PDB file of C-alpha atoms in Angstrom:
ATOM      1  CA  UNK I 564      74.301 -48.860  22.220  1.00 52.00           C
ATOM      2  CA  UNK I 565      74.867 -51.464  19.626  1.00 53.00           C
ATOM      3  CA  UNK I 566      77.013 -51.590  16.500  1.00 50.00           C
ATOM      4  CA  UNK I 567      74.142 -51.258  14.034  1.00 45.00           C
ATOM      5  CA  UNK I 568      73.031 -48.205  16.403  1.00 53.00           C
ATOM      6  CA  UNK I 569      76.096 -46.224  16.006  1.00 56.00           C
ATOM      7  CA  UNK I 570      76.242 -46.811  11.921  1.00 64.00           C
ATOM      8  CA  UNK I 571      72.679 -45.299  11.654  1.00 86.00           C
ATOM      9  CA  UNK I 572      71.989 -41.541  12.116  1.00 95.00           C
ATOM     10  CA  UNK I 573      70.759 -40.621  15.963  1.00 96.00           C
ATOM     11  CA  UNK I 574      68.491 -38.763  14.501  1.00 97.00           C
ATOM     12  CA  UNK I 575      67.317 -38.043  10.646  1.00 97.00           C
ATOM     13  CA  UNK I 576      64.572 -35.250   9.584  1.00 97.00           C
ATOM     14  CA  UNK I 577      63.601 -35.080   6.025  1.00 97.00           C
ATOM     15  CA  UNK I 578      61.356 -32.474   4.569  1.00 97.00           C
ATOM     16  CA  UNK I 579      59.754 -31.883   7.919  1.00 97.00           C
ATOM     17  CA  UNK I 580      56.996 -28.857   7.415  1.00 97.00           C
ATOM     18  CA  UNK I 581      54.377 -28.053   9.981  1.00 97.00           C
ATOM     19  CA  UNK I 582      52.233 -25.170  10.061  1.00 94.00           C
ATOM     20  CA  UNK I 583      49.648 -23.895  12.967  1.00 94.00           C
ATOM     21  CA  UNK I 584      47.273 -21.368  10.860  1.00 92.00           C
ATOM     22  CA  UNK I 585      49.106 -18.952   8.470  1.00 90.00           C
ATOM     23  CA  UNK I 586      52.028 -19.122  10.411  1.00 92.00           C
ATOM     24  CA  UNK I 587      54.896 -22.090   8.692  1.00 93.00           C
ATOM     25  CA  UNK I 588      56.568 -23.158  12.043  1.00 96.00           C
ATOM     26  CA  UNK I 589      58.734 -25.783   9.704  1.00 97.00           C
ATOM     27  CA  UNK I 590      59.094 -25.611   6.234  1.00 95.00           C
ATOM     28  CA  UNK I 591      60.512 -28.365   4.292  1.00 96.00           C
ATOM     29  CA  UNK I 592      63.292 -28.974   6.872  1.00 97.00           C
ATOM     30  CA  UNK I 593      66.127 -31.449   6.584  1.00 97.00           C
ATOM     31  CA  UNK I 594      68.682 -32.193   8.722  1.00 97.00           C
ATOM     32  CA  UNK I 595      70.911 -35.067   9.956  1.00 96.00           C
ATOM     33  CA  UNK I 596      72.918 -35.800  13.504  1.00 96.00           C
ATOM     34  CA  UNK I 597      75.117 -38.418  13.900  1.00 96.00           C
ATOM     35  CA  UNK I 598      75.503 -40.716  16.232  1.00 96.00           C
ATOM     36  CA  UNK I 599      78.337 -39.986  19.064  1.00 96.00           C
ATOM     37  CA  UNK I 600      77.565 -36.373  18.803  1.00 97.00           C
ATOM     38  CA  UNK I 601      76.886 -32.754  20.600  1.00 98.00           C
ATOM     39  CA  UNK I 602      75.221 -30.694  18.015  1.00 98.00           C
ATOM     40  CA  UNK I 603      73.775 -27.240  18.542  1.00 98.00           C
ATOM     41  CA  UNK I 604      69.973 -26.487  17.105  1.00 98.00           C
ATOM     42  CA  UNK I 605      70.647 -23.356  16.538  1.00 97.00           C
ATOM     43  CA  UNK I 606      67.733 -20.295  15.558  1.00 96.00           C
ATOM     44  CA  UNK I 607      66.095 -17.199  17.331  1.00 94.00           C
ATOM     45  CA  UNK I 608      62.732 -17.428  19.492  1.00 92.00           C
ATOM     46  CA  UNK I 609      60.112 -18.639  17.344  1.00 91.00           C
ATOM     47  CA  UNK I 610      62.596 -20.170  14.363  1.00 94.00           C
ATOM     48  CA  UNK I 611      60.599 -23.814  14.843  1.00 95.00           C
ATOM     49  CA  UNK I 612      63.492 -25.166  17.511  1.00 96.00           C
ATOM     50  CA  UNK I 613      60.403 -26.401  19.982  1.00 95.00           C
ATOM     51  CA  UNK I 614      57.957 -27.472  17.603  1.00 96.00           C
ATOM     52  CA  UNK I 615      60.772 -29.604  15.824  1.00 97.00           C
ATOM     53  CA  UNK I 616      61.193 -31.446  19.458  1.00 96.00           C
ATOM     54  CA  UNK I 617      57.950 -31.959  19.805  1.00 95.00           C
ATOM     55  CA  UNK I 618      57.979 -33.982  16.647  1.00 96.00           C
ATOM     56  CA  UNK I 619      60.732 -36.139  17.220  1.00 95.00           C
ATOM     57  CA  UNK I 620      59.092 -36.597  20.590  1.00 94.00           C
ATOM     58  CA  UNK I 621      55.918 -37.435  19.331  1.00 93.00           C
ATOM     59  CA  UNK I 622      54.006 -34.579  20.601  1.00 93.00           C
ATOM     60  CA  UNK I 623      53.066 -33.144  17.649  1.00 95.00           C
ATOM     61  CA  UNK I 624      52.158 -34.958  13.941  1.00 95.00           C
ATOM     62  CA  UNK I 625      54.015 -33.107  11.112  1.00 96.00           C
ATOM     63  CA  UNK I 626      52.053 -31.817   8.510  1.00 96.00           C
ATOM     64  CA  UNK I 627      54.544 -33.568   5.801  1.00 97.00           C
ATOM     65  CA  UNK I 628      57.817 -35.394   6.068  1.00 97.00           C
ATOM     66  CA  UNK I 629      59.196 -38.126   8.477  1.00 95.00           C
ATOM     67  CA  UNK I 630      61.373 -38.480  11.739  1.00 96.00           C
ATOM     68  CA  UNK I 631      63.925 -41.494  12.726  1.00 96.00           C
ATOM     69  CA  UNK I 632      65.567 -42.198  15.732  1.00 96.00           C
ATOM     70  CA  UNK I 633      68.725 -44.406  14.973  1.00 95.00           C
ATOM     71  CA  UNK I 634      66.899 -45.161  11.790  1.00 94.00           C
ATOM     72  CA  UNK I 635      63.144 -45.844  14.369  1.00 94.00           C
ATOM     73  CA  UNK I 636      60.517 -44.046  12.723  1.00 93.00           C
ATOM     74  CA  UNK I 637      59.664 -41.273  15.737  1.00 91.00           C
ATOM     75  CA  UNK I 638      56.949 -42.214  18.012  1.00 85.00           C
ATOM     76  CA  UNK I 639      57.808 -46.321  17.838  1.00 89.00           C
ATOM     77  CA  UNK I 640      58.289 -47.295  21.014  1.00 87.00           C
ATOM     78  CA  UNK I 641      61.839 -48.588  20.445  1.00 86.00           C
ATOM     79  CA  UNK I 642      62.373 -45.171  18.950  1.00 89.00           C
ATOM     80  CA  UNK I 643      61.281 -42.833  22.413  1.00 88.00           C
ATOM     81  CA  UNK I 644      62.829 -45.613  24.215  1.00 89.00           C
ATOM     82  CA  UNK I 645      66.240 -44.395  23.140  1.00 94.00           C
ATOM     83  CA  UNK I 646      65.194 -40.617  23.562  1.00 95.00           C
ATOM     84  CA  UNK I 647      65.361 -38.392  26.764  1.00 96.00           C
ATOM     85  CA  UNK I 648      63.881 -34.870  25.819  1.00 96.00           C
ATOM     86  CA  UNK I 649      64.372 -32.642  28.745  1.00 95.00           C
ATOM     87  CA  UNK I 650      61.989 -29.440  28.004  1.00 90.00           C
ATOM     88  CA  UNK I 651      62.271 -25.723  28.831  1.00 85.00           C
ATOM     89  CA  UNK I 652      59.822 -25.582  31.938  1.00 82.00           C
ATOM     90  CA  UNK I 653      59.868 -27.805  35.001  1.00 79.00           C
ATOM     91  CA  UNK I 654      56.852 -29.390  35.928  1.00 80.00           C
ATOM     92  CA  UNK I 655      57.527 -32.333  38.575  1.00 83.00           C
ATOM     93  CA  UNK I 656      53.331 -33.101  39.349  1.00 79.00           C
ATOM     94  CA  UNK I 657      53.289 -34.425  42.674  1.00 80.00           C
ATOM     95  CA  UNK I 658      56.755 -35.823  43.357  1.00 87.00           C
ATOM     96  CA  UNK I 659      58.095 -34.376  46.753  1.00 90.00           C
ATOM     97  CA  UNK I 660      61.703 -34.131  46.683  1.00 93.00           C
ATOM     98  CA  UNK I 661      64.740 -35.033  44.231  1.00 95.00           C
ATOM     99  CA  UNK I 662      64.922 -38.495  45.927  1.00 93.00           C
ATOM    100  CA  UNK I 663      61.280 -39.230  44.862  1.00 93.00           C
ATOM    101  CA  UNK I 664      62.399 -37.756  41.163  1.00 94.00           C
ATOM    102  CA  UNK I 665      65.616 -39.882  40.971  1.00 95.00           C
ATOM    103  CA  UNK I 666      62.744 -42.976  41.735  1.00 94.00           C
ATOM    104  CA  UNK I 667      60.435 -42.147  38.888  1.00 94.00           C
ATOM    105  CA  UNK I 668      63.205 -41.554  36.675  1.00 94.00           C
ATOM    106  CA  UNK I 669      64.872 -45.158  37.433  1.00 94.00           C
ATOM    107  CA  UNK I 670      61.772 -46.592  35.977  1.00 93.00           C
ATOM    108  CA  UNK I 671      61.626 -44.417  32.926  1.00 91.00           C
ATOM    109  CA  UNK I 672      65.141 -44.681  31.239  1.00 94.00           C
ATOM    110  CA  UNK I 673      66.290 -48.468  30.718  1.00 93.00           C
ATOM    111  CA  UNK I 674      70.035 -47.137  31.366  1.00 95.00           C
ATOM    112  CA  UNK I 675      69.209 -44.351  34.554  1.00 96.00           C
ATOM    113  CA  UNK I 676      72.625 -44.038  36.366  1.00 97.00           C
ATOM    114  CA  UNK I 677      71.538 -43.161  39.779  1.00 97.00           C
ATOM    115  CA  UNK I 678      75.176 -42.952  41.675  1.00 97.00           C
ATOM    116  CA  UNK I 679      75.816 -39.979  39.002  1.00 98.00           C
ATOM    117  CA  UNK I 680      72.112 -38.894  39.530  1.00 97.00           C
ATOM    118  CA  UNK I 681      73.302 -38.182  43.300  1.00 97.00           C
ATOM    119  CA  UNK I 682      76.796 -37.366  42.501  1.00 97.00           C
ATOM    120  CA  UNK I 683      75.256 -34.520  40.316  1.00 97.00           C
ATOM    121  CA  UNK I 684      72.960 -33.444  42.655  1.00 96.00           C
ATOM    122  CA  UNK I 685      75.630 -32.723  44.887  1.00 96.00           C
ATOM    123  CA  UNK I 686      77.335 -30.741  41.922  1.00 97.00           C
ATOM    124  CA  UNK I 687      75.039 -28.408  41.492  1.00 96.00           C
ATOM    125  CA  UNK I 688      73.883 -28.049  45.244  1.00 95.00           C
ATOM    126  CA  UNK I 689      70.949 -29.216  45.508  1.00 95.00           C
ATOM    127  CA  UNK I 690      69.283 -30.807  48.469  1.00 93.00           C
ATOM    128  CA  UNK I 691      67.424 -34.122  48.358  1.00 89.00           C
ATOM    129  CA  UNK I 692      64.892 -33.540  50.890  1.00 89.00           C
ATOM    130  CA  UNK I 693      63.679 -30.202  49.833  1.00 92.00           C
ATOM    131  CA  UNK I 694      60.702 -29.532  48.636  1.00 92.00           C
ATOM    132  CA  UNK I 695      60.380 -29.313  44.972  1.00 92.00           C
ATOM    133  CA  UNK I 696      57.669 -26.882  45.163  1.00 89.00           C
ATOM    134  CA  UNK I 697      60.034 -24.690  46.675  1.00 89.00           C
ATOM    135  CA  UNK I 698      63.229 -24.684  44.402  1.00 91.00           C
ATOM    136  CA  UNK I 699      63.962 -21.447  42.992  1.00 92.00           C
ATOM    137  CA  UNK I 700      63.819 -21.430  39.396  1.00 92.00           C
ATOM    138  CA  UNK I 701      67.879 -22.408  38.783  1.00 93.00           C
ATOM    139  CA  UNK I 702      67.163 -25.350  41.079  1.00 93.00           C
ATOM    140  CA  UNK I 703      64.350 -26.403  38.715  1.00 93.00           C
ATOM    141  CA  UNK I 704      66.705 -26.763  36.119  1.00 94.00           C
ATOM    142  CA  UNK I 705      69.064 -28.342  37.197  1.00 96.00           C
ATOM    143  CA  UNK I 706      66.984 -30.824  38.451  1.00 95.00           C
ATOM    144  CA  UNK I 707      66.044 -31.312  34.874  1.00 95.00           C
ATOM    145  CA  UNK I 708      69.413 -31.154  33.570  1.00 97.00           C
ATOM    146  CA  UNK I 709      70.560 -33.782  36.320  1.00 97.00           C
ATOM    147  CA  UNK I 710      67.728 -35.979  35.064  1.00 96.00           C
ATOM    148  CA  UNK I 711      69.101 -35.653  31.387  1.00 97.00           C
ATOM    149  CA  UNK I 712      72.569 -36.302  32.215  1.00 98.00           C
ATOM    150  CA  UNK I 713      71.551 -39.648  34.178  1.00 98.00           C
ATOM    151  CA  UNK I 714      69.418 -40.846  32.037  1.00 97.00           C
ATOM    152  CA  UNK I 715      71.832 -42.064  29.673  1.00 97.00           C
ATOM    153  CA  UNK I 716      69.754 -42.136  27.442  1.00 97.00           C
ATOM    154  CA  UNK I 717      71.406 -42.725  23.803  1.00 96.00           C
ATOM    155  CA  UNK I 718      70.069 -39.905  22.415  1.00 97.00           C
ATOM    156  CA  UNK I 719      69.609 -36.942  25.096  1.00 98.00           C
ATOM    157  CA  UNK I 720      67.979 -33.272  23.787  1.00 98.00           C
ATOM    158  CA  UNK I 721      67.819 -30.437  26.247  1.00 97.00           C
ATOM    159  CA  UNK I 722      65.903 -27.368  25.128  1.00 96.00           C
ATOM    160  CA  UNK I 723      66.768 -23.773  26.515  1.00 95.00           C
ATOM    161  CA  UNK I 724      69.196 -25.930  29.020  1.00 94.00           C
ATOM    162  CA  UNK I 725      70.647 -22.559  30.903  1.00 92.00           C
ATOM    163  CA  UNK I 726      67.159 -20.843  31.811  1.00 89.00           C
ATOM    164  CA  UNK I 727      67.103 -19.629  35.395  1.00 90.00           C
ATOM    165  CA  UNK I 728      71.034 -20.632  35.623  1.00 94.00           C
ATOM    166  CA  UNK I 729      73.743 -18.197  37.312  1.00 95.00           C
ATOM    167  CA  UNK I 730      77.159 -17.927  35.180  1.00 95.00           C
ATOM    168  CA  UNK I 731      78.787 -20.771  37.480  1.00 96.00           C
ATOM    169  CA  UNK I 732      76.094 -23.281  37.373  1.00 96.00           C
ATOM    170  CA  UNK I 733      76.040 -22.534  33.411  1.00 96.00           C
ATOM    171  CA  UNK I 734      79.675 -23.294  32.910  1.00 97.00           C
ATOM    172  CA  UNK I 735      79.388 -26.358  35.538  1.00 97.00           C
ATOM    173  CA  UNK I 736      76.741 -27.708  33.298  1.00 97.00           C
ATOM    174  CA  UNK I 737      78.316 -27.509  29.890  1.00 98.00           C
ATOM    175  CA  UNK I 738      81.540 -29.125  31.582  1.00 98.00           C
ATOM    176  CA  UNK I 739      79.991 -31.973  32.970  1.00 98.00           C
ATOM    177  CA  UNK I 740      78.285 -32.140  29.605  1.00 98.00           C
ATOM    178  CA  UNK I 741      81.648 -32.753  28.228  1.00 98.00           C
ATOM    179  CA  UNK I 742      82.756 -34.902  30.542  1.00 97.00           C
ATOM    180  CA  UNK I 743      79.745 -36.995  30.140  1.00 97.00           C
ATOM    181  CA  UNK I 744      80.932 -36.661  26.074  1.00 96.00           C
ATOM    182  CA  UNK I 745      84.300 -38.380  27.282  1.00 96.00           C
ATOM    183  CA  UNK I 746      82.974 -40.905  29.292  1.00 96.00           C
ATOM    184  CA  UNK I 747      80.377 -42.316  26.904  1.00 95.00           C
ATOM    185  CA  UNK I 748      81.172 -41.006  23.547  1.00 95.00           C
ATOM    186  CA  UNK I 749      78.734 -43.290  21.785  1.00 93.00           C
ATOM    187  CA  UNK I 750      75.707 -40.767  23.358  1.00 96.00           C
ATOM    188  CA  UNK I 751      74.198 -38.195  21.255  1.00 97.00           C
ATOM    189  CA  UNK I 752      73.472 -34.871  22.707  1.00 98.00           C
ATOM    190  CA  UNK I 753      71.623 -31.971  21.313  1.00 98.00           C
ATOM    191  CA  UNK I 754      71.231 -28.678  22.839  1.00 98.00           C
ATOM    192  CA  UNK I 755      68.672 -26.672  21.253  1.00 97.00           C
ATOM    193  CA  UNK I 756      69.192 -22.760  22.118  1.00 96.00           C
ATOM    194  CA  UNK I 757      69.007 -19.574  21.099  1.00 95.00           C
ATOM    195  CA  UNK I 758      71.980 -18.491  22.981  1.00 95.00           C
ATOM    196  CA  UNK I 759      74.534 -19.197  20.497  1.00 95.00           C
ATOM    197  CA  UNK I 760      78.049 -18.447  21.984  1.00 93.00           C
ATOM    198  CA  UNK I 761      77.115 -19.664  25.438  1.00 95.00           C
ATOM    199  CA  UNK I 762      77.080 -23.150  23.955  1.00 96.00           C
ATOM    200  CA  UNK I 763      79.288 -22.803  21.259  1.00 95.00           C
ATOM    201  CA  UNK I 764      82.298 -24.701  23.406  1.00 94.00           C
ATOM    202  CA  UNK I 765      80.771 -27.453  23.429  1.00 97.00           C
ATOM    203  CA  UNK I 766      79.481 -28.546  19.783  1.00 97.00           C
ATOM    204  CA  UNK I 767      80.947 -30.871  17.235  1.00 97.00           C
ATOM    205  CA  UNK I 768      78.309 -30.036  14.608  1.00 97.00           C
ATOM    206  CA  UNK I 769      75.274 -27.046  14.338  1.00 96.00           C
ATOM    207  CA  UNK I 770      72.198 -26.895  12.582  1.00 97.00           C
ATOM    208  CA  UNK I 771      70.937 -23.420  12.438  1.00 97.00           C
ATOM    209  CA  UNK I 772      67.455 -22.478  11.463  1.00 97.00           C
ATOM    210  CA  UNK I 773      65.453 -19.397  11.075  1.00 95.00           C
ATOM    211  CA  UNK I 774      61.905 -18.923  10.186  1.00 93.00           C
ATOM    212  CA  UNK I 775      61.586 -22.864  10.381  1.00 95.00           C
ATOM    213  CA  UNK I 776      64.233 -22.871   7.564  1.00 95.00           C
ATOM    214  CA  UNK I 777      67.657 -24.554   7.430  1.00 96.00           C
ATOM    215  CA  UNK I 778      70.179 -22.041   7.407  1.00 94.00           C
ATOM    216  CA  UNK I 779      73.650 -23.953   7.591  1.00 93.00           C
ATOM    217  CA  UNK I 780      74.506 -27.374   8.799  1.00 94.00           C
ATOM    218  CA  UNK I 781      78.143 -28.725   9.269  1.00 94.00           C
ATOM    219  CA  UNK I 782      80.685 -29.378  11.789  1.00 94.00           C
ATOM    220  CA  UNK I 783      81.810 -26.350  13.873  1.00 93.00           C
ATOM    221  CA  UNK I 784      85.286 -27.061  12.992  1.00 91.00           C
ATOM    222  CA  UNK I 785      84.324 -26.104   8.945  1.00 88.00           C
ATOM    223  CA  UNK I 786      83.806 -22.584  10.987  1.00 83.00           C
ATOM    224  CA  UNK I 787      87.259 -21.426  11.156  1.00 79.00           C
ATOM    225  CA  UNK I 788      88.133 -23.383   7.991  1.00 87.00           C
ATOM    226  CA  UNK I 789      85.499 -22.050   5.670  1.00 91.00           C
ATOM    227  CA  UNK I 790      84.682 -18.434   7.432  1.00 93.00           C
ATOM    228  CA  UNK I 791      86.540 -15.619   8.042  1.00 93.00           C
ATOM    229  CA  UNK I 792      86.744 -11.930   8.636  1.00 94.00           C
ATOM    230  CA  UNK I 793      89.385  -9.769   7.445  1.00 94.00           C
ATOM    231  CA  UNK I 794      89.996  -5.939   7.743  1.00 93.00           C
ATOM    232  CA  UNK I 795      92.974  -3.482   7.102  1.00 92.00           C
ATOM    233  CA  UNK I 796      93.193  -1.205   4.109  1.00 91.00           C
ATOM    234  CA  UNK I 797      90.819  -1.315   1.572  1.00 90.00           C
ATOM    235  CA  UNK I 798      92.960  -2.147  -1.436  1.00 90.00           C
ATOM    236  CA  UNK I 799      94.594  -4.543   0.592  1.00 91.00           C
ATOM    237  CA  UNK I 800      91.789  -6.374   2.203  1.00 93.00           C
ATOM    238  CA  UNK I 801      90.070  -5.871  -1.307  1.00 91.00           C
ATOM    239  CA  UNK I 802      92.434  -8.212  -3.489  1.00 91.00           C
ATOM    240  CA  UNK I 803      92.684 -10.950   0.183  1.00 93.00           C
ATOM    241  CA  UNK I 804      89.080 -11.478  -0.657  1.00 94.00           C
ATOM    242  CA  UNK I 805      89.168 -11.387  -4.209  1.00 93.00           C
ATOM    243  CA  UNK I 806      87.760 -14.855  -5.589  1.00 94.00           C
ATOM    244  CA  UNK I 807      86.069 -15.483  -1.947  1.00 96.00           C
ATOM    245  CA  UNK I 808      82.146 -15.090  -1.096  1.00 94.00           C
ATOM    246  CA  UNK I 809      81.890 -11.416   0.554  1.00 94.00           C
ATOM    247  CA  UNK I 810      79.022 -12.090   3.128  1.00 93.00           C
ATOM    248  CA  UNK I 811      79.201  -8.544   4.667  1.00 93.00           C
ATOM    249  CA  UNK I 812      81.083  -5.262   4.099  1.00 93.00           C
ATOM    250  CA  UNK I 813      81.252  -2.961   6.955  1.00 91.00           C
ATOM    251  CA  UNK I 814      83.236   0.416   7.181  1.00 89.00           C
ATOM    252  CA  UNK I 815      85.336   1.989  10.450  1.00 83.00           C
ATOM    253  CA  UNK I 816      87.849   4.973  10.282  1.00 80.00           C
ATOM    254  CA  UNK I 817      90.684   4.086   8.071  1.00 79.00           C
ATOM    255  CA  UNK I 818      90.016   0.265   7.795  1.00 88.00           C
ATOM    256  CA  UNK I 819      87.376  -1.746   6.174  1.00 93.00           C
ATOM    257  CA  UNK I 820      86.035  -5.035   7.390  1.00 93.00           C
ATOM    258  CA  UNK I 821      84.958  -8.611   4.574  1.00 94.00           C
ATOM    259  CA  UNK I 822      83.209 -11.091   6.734  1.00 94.00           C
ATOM    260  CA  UNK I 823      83.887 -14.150   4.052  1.00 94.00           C
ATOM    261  CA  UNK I 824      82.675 -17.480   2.738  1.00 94.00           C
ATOM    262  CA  UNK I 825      85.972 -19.235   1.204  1.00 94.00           C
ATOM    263  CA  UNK I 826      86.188 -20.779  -1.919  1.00 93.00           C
ATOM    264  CA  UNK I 827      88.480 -23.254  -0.753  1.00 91.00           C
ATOM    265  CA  UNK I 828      89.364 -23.836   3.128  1.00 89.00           C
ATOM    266  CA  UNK I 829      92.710 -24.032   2.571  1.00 90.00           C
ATOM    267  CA  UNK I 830      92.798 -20.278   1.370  1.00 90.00           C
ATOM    268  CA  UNK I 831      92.724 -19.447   5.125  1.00 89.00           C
ATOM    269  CA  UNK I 832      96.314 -19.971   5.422  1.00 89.00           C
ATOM    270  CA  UNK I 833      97.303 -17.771   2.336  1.00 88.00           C
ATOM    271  CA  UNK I 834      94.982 -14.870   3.419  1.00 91.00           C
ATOM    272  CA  UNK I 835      96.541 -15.161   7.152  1.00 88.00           C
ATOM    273  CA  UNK I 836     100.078 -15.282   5.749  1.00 88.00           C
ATOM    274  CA  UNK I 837      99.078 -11.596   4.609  1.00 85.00           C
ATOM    275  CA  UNK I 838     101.162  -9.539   6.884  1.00 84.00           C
ATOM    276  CA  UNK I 839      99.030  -5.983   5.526  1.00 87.00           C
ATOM    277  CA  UNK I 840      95.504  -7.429   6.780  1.00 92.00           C
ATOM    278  CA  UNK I 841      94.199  -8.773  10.189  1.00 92.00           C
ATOM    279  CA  UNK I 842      92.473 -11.809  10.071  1.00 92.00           C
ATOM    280  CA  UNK I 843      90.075 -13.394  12.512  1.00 91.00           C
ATOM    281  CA  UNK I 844      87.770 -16.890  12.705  1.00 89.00           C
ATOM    282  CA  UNK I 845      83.865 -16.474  12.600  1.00 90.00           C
ATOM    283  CA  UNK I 846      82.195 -17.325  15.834  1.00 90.00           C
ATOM    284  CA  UNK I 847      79.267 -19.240  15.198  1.00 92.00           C
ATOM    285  CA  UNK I 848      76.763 -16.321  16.787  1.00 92.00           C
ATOM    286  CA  UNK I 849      78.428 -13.887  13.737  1.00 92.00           C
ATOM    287  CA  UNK I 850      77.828 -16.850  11.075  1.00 92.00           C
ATOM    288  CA  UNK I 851      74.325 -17.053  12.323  1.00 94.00           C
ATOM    289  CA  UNK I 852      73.629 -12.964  12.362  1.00 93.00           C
ATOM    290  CA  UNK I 853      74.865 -12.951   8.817  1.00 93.00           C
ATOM    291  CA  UNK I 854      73.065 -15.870   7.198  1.00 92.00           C
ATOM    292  CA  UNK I 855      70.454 -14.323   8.777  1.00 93.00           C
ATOM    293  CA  UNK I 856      70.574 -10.641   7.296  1.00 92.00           C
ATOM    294  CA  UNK I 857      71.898 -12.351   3.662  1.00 88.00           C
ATOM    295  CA  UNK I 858      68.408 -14.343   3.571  1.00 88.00           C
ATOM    296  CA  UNK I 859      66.229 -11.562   4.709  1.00 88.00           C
ATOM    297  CA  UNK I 860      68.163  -9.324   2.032  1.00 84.00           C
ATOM    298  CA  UNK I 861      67.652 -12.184  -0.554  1.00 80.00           C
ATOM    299  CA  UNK I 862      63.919 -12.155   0.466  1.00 79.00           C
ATOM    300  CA  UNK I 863      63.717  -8.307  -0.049  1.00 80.00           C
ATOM    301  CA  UNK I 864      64.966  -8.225  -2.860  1.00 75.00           C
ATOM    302  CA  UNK I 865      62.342 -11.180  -4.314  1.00 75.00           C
ATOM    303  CA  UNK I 866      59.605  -9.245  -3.261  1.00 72.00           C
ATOM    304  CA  UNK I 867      61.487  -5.702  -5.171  1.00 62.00           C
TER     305      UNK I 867
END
């Protein structure tokens, strides 16, 4: 990847809105990943994670708003050149085995690493000469993931990456993920998912959608500074949060809980230093559940 590539977002979305019927699969999203990245795209089933690939792959038109790819306007072919979009379902035509894959894939992506291609099949066990017909549905993807990981391609999107995947082979991916991160940190990964704490180890940045929305986008790391969740006596846990954005309130025996948005990140510190309240970081999943329940509330209360 070149210097100009690197300055320029890997990819850009601005007021993307696409609707099949009465149903709004986008509406008016915007969102922005730099270069030299893992990001998260983040929402339940349905929230418009697919159909959003599909447009930056060119699969589907948008019914307003543009696309770039390190500043490419999607579907130029200098743009999918630098994209490798590995989708949810494995369909390999009529290639025979992973040796025949690896072949096809060599002349598809300009920078295809084949000596990690094989190192990775080894990996994650599986066998060249096999049929691909008869892989089991774990082998399927990892074949696919395999082919994302070698492709080096500068920007590299995997959608639903842990479908079919046993625990090991799910943590063996996301670690070779990383180390991939480490090797070449000029590549740009997205994992689009809507299991959010499986992946959550790995991201430098989220975008989170729902209902084809933009809930939240930021680094992970503005997570613990920005979010937190308090509980201990309610007087005491009252005045902690007092200034600060109270998200949710929930209620147990003897102790209430404030999930909170800071006014200030430094004010984590303060609150911590409170010896009368416990204090613990938001996981990203929580963040998610709560945005979430404080839009469908808002929406509720609209329609009052």
């Amino acid at each position: 990847m070149d210097a100009l590539e690197q300055i320029k977002p890997a990819l850009y979305v601005s007021g993307v809105s696409c609707q099949f019927g009465k149903t709004k699969a986008l509406d008016n999203l915007s969102a922005t990943v730099q270069a030299g990245q893992i990001v998260g795209l983040l929402g339940r089933n349905g929230a418009g994670k697919s159909t959003l690939l599909r447009i930056i792959s060119a699969q589907l038109k948008p019914d307003a708003g543009k696309t770039f790819i390190f500043g490419k306007k999607t579907g130029a072919a200098d743009a999918l050149g630098k994209l490798c979009l590995i989708g949810d379902s494995a369909d390999f035509g009529g290639l025979s085995n992973m040796k025949a894959l690896f072949y096809v894939c060599e002349g598809l992506y300009p920078a295809w690493d084949n000596a990690y291609a094989q190192m990775l099949m080894r990996r994650f066990d599986l066998p060249e000469k096999k049929k691909l017909k008869g892989f089991s549905r774990g082998m399927k993807t990892a074949a696919l993931l395999i082919t994302g990981l070698a492709s080096g391609a500068p920007l590299t999107v995997f959608d639903e990456p842990s479908l079919g995947l046993d625990a090991v082979m799910r943590e063996r991916f996301y670690d070779t993920l990383l180390e991939d991160k480490q090797k070449n940190p000029g590549r740009t990964f997205i994992l689009s998912t809507h299991l959010i704490d499986e992946v959550a180890r790995t991201l430098d940045y989220a975008i989170l959608i729902d209902a084809g929305s933009l809930l939240y986008e930021g680094p992970v790391s503005d997570l613990t500074a920005l979010y937190l969740s308090i509980s201990g006596a309610d007087e005491a846990v009252k005045h902690a949060a007092n200034g600060h954005t109270i998200m949710k309130e929930e209620k147990t025996a003897g102790s209430v809980i404030l999930h909170l948005k800071l006014k200030h990140a430094e004010d984590a510190g303060h609150i911590m230093a409170d010896n009368d309240i416990r204090c613990a970081s938001m996981s990203l999943q929580r963040l998610f559940v709560l945005l979430v329940e404080e839009k469908e509330a808002a929406r509720c209360a609209g329609n009052a």
